[in-house]
CSV table of C-alpha atoms in Angstrom, one decimal:
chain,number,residue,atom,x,y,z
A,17,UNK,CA,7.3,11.5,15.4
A,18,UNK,CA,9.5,8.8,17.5
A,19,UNK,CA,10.5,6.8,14.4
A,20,UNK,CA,12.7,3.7,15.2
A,21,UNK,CA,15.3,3.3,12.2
A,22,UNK,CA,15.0,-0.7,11.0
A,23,UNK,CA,11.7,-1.2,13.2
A,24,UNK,CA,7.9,-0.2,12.4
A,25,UNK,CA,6.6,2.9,14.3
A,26,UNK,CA,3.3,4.4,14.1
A,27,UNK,CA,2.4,7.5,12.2
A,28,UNK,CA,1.5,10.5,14.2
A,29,UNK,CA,-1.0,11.3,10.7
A,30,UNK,CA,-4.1,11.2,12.9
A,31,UNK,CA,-8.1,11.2,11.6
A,32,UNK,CA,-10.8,12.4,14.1
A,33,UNK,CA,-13.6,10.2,14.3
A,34,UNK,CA,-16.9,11.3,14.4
A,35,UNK,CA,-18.5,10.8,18.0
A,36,UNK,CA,-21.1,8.2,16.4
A,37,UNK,CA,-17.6,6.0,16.1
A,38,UNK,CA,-18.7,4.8,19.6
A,39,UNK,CA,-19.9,1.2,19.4
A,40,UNK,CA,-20.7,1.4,16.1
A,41,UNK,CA,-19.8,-2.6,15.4
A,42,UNK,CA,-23.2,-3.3,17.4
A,43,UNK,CA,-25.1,0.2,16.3
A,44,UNK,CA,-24.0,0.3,12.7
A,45,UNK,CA,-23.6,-3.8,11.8
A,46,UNK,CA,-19.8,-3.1,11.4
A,47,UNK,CA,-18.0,-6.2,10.6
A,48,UNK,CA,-14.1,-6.2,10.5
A,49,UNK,CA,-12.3,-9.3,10.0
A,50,UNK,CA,-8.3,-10.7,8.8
A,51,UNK,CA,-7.0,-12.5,6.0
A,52,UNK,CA,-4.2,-14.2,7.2
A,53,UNK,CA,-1.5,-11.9,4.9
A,54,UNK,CA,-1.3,-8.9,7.5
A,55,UNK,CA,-2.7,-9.5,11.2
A,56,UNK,CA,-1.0,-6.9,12.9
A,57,UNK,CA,-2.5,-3.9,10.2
A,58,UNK,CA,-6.0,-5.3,10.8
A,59,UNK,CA,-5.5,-5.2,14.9
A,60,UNK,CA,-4.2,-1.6,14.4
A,61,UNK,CA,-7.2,-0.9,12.1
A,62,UNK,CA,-9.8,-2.6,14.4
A,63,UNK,CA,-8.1,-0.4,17.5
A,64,UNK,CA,-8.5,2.7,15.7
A,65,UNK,CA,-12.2,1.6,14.9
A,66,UNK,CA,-12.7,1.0,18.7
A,67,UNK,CA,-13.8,-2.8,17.9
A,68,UNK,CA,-12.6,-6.1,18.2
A,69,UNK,CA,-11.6,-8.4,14.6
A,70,UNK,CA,-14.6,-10.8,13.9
A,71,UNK,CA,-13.6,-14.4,14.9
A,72,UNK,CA,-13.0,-16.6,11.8
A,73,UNK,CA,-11.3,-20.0,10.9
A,74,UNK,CA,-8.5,-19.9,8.8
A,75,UNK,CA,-6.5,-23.5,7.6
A,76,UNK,CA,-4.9,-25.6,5.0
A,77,UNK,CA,-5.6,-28.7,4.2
A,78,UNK,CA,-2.1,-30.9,3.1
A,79,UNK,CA,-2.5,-30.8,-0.7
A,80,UNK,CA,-2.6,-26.4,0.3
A,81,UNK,CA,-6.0,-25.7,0.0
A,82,UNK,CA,-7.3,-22.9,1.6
A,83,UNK,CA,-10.6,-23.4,4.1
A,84,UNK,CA,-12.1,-20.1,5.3
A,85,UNK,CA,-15.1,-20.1,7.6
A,86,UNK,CA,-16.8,-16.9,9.7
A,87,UNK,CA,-17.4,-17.8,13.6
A,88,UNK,CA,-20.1,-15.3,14.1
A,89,UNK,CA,-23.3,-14.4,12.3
A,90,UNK,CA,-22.8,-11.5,9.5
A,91,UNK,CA,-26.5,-11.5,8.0
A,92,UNK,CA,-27.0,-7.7,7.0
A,93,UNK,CA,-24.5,-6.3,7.7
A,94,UNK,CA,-21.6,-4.8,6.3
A,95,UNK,CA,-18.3,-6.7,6.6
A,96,UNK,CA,-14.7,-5.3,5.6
A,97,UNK,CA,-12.1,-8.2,5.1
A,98,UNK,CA,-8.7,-6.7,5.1
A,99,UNK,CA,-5.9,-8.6,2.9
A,100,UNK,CA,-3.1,-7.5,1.0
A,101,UNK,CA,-2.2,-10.0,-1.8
A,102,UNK,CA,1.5,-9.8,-0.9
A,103,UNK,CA,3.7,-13.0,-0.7
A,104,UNK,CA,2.9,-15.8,-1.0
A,105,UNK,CA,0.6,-13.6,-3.8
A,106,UNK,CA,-1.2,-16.7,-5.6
A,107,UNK,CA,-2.1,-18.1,-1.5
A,108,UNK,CA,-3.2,-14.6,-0.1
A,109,UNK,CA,-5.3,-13.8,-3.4
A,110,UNK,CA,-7.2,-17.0,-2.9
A,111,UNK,CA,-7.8,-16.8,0.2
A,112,UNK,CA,-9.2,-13.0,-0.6
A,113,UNK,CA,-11.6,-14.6,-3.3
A,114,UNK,CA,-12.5,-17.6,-0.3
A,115,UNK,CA,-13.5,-14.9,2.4
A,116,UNK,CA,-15.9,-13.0,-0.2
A,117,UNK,CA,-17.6,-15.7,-1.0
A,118,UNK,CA,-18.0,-17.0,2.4
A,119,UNK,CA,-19.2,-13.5,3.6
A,120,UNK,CA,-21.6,-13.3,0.4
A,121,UNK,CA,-23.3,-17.1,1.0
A,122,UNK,CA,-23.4,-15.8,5.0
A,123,UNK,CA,-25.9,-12.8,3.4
A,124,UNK,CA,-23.7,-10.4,4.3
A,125,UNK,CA,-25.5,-6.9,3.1
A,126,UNK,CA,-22.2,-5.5,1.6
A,127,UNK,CA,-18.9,-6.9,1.3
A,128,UNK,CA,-15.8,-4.4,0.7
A,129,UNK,CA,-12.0,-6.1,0.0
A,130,UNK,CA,-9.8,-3.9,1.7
A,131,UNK,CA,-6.4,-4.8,-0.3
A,132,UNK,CA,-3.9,-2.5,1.2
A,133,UNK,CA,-1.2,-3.6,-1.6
A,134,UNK,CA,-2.8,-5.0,-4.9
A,135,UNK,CA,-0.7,-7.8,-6.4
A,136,UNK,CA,-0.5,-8.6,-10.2
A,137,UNK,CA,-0.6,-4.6,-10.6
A,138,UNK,CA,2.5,-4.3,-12.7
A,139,UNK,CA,0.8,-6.2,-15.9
A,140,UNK,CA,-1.7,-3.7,-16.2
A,141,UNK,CA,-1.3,-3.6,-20.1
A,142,UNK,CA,-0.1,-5.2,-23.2
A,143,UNK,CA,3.5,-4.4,-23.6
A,144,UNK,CA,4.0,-7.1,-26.4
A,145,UNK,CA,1.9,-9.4,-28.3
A,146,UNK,CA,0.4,-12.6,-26.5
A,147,UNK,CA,0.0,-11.0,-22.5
A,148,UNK,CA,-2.2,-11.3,-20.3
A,149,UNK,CA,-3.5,-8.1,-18.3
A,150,UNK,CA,-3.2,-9.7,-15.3
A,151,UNK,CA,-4.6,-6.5,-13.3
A,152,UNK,CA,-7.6,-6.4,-15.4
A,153,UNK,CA,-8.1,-10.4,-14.6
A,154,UNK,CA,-8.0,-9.9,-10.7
A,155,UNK,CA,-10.2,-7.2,-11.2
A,156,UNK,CA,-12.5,-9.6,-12.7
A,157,UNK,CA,-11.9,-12.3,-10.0
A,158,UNK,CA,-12.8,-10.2,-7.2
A,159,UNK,CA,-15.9,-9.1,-8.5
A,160,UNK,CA,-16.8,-12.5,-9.6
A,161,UNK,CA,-16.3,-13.5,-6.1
A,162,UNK,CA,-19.1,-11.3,-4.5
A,163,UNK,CA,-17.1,-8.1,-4.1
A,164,UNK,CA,-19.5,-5.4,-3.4
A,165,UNK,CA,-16.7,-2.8,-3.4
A,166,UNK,CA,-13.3,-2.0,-2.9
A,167,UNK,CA,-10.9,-0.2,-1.1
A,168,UNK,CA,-7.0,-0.2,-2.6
A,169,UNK,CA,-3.8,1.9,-1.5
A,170,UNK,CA,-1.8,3.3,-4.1
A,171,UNK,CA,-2.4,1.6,-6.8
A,172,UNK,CA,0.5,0.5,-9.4
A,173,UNK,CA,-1.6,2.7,-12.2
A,174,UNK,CA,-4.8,5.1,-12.0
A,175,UNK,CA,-6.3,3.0,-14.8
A,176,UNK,CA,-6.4,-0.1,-12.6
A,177,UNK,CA,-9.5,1.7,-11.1
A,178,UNK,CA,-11.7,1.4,-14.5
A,179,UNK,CA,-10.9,-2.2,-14.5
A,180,UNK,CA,-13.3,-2.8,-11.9
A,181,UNK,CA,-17.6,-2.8,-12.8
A,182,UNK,CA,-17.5,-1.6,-8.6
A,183,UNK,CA,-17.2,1.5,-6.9
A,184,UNK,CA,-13.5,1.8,-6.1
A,185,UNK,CA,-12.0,3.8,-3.3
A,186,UNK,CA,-8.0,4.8,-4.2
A,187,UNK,CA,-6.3,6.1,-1.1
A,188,UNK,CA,-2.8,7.2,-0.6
A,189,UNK,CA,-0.2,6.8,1.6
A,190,UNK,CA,1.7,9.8,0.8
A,191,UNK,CA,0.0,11.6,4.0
A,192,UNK,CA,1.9,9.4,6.5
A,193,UNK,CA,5.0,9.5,4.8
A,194,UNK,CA,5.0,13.1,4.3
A,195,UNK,CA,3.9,13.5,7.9
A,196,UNK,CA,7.3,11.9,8.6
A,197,UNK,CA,9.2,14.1,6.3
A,198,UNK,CA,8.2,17.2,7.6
A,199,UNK,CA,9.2,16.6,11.1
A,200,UNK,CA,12.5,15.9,10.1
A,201,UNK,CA,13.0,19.5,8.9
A,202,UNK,CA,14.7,18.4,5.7
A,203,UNK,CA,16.3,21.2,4.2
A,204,UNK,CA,16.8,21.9,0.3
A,205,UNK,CA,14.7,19.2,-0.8
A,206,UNK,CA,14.2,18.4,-4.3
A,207,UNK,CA,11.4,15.5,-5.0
A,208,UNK,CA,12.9,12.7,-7.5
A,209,UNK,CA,11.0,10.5,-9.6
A,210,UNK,CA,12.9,7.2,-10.6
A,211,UNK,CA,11.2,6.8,-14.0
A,212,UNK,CA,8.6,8.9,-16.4
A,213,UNK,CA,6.3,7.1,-15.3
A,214,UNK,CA,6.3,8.1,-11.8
A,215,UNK,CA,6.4,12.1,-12.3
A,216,UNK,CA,2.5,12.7,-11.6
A,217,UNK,CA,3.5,10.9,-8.8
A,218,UNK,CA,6.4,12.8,-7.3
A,219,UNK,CA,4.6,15.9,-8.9
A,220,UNK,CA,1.9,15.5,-6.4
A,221,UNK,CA,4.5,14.4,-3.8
A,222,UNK,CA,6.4,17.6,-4.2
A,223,UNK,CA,3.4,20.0,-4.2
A,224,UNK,CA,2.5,18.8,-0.3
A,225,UNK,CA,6.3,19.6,0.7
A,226,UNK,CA,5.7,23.2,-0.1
A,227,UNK,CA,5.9,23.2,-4.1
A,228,UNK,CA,9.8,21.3,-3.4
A,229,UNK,CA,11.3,21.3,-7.2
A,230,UNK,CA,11.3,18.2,-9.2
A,231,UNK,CA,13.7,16.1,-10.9
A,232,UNK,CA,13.0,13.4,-13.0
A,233,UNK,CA,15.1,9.7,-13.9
A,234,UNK,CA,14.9,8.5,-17.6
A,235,UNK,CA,15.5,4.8,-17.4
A,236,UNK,CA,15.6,2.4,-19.8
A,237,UNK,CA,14.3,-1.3,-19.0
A,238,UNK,CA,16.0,-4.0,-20.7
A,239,UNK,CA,14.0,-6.5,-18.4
A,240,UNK,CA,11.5,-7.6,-16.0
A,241,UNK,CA,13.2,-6.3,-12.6
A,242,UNK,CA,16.5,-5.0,-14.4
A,243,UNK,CA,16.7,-1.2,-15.1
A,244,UNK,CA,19.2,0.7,-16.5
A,245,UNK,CA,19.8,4.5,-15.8
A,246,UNK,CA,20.3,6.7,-18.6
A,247,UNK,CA,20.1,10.4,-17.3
A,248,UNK,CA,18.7,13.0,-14.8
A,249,UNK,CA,16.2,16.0,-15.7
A,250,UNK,CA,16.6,18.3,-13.0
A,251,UNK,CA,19.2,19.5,-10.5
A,252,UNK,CA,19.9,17.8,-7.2
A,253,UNK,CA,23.3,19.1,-6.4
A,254,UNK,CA,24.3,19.9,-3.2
A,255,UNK,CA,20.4,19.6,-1.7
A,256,UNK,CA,18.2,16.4,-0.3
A,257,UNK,CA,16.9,14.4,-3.3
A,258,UNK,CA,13.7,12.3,-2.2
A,259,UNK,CA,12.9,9.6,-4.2
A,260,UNK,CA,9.4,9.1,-4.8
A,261,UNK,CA,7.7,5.8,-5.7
A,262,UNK,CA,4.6,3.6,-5.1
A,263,UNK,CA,6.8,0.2,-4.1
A,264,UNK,CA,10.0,-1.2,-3.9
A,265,UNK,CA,10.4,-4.9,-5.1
A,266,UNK,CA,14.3,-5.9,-5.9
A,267,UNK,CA,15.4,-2.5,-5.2
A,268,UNK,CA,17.3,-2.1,-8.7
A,269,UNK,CA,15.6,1.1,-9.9
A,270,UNK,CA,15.6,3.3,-6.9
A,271,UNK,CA,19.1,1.5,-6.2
A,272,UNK,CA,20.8,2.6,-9.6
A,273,UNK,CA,18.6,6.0,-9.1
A,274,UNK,CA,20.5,6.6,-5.9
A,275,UNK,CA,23.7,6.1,-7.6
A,276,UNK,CA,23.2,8.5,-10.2
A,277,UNK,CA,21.7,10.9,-7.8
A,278,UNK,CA,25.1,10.9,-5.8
A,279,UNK,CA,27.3,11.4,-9.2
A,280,UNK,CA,25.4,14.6,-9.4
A,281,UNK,CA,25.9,15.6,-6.4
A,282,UNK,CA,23.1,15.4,-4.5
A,283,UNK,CA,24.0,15.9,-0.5
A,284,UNK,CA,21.7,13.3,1.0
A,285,UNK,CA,19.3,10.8,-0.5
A,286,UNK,CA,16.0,9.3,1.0
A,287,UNK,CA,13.9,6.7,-0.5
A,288,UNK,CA,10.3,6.7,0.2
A,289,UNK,CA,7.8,4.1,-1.0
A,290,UNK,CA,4.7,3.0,-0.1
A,291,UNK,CA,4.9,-0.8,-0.6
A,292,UNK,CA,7.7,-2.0,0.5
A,293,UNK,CA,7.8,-5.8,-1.6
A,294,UNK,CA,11.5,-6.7,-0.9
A,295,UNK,CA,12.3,-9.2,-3.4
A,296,UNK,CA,16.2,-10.5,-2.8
A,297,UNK,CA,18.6,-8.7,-3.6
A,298,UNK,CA,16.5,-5.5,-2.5
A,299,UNK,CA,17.7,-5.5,1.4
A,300,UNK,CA,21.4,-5.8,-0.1
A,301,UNK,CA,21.0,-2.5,-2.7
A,302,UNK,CA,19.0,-1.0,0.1
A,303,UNK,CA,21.5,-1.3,3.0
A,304,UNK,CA,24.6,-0.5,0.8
A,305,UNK,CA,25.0,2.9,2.1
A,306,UNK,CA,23.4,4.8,-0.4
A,307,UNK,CA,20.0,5.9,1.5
A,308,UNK,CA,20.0,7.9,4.5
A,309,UNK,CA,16.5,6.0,5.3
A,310,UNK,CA,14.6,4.1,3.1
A,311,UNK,CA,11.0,5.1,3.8
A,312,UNK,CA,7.8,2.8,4.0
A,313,UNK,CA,4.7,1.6,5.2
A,314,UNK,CA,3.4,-1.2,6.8
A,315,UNK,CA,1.2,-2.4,3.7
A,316,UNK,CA,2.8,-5.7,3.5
A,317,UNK,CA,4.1,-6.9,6.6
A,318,UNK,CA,8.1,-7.5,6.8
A,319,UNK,CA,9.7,-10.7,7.9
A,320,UNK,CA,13.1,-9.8,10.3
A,321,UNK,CA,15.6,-10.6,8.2
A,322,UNK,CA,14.0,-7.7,5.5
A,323,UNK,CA,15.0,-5.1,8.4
A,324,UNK,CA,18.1,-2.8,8.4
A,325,UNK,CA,19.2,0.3,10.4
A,326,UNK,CA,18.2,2.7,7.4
A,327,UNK,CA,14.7,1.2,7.1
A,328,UNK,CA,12.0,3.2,8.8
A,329,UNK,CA,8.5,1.3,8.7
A,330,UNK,CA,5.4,4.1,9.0
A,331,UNK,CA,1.8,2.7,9.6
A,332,UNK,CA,-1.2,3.3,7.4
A,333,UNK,CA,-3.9,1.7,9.7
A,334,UNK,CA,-5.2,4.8,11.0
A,335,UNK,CA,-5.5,6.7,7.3
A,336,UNK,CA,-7.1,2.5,6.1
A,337,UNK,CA,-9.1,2.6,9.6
A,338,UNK,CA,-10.8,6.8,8.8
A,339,UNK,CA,-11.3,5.4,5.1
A,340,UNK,CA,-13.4,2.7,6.1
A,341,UNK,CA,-15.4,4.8,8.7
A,342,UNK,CA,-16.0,7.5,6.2
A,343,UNK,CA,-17.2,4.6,3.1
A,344,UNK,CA,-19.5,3.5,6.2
A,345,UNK,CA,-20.9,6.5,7.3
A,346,UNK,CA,-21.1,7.5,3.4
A,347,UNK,CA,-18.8,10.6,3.6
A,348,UNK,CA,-16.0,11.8,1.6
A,349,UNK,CA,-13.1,10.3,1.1
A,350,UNK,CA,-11.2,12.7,-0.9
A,351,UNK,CA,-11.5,15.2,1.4
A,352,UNK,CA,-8.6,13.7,3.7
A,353,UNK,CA,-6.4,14.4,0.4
A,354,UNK,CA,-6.9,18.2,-0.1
């Protein structure tokens, strides 16, 4: 892979599609259209589908409201709307919830969300009396709004699935990033999870880079966003610790994981996420020289200032762009995960 450090690059991860694929928008009823959240992932997705975004009016009216309408008939067929409800999260969620309805009162035959990063994740569970399980609420939202199923990309939690009354389909962007990985013929890798949380995670992670060992980071939270490192399960030194997590808001956890990875010795450190949030001070932890390349997608798009020279941005619209074919055609999914 040619990947362009601070910069996004496509993934060499490539899906075959069947040789029906050809002009399926008109011989299938294929619709593919944009929240406003991510453009450039739905263009890449609507190339590797060989067809064309469905034209659709997008605005605000001054007091902020969102007005969506669809520019081209939709009756019967099945439409895909893809949109990530990254920042601004309370705009790009509504106008989520807008599009299915406006697809649904169109008599759209099925409507599926793609949400390539699902916001409100991190509240998937009463921690302390008096929450709200704001995952479980979305959930709720989305299928309220004519939802007919849903397609997500690593998901904060595995429950988050059974919060929906829809079918579901969880995909993973592991495959690019390990893609990546590999062809950097890393040597002496051990996979790291940041927290206990993570380890099924990095488990998983470390059985694709042929069975690489696995060390694990107990932290202690004292807050929202604020993590505190207490110790390391495993051993890292002298080899090429890869830490392994599903997003990367402030940068705190995987920052101070990166610190205690280089106390112990560890020879290089890489940071791969899938999600790649960058709430301040994240670009500041990230570019501090303790990452040889911090590793993500292209879930959420990234504004220029987020970019450094360690950053490496890998695309997920051909993995999103098979998925969708496959949950059309009604094939397996899984099977690009074995």
């Amino acid at each position: 892979m040619n990947a362009h450090r601070g910069s996004a690059v496509l993934s060499t991860a490539t899906f075959k599609l069947q040789p029906a694929a050809t002009g399926m928008s008109e011989n299938h009823r294929l619709r593919l259209f944009s929240g406003s959240a991510n453009v450039q992932l739905s263009q890449e997705v609507a190339r590797y589908l060989g067809m064309d975004l469905g034209p659709m009016i997008r605005k605000r009216f001054a007091d902020g409201e969102v007005y969506v309408q669809i520019q081209e008939s939709i009756r019967g067929c099945d439409v895909y709307l893809i949109q990530p409800s990254c920042h601004p999260v309370n705009d790009n969620l509504m106008e989520l919830l807008i599009m299915i309805d406006a697809c649904r009162r169109a008599s759209a035959r099925q409507v599926t969300a793609v949400i390539p990063y699902y916001g409100y994740a991190r509240a998937d569970r009463k921690t302390a009396g008096r929450e709200s399980i704001t995952a479980k609420l979305v959930a709720n939202l989305i299928t309220q709004a004519g939802a007919n199923r849903i397609l997500a990309m690593d998901l904060h939690s595995a429950q988050i699935q059974g919060y929906f009354d829809i079918p579901l389909d969880h995909v993973y962007g592991s495959p690019v990033i390990l893609d990546y990985l590999v062809s950097k013929q890393l040597e002496d890798i051990v996979v790291v999870s940041p927290d206990v949380g993570g380890v099924a995670r990095a488990r998983a992670f470390a059985k694709k880079l042929n069975e690489a060992p696995l060390a694990i980071i107990d932290k202690r939270r004292q807050t929202h966003n604020i993590a505190e490192v207490m110790n390391l399960i495993g051993d890292v030194k002298g080899k090429t610790a890869v830490l392994v997590d599903d997003m990367i808001d402030t940068g705190g956890t995987i920052a101070e994981g990166a610190k205690l990875l280089r106390q112990e010795g560890a020879r290089q450190v890489y940071a791969c996420a899938t999600h790649a949030v960058f709430s301040p001070p994240a670009v500041e932890r990230l570019s501090s020289g303790l990452f040889e390349e911090v590793i993500v997608t292209n879930t959420i798009p990234l504004k220029e200032e987020d970019r450094f020279p360690q950053l490496v941005v890998l695309s997920v619209a051909n993995l999103l762009g098979e998925t969708i074919w496959r949950i059309h055609e009604d094939t397996s999914v899984s099977s690009m995960f074995r």
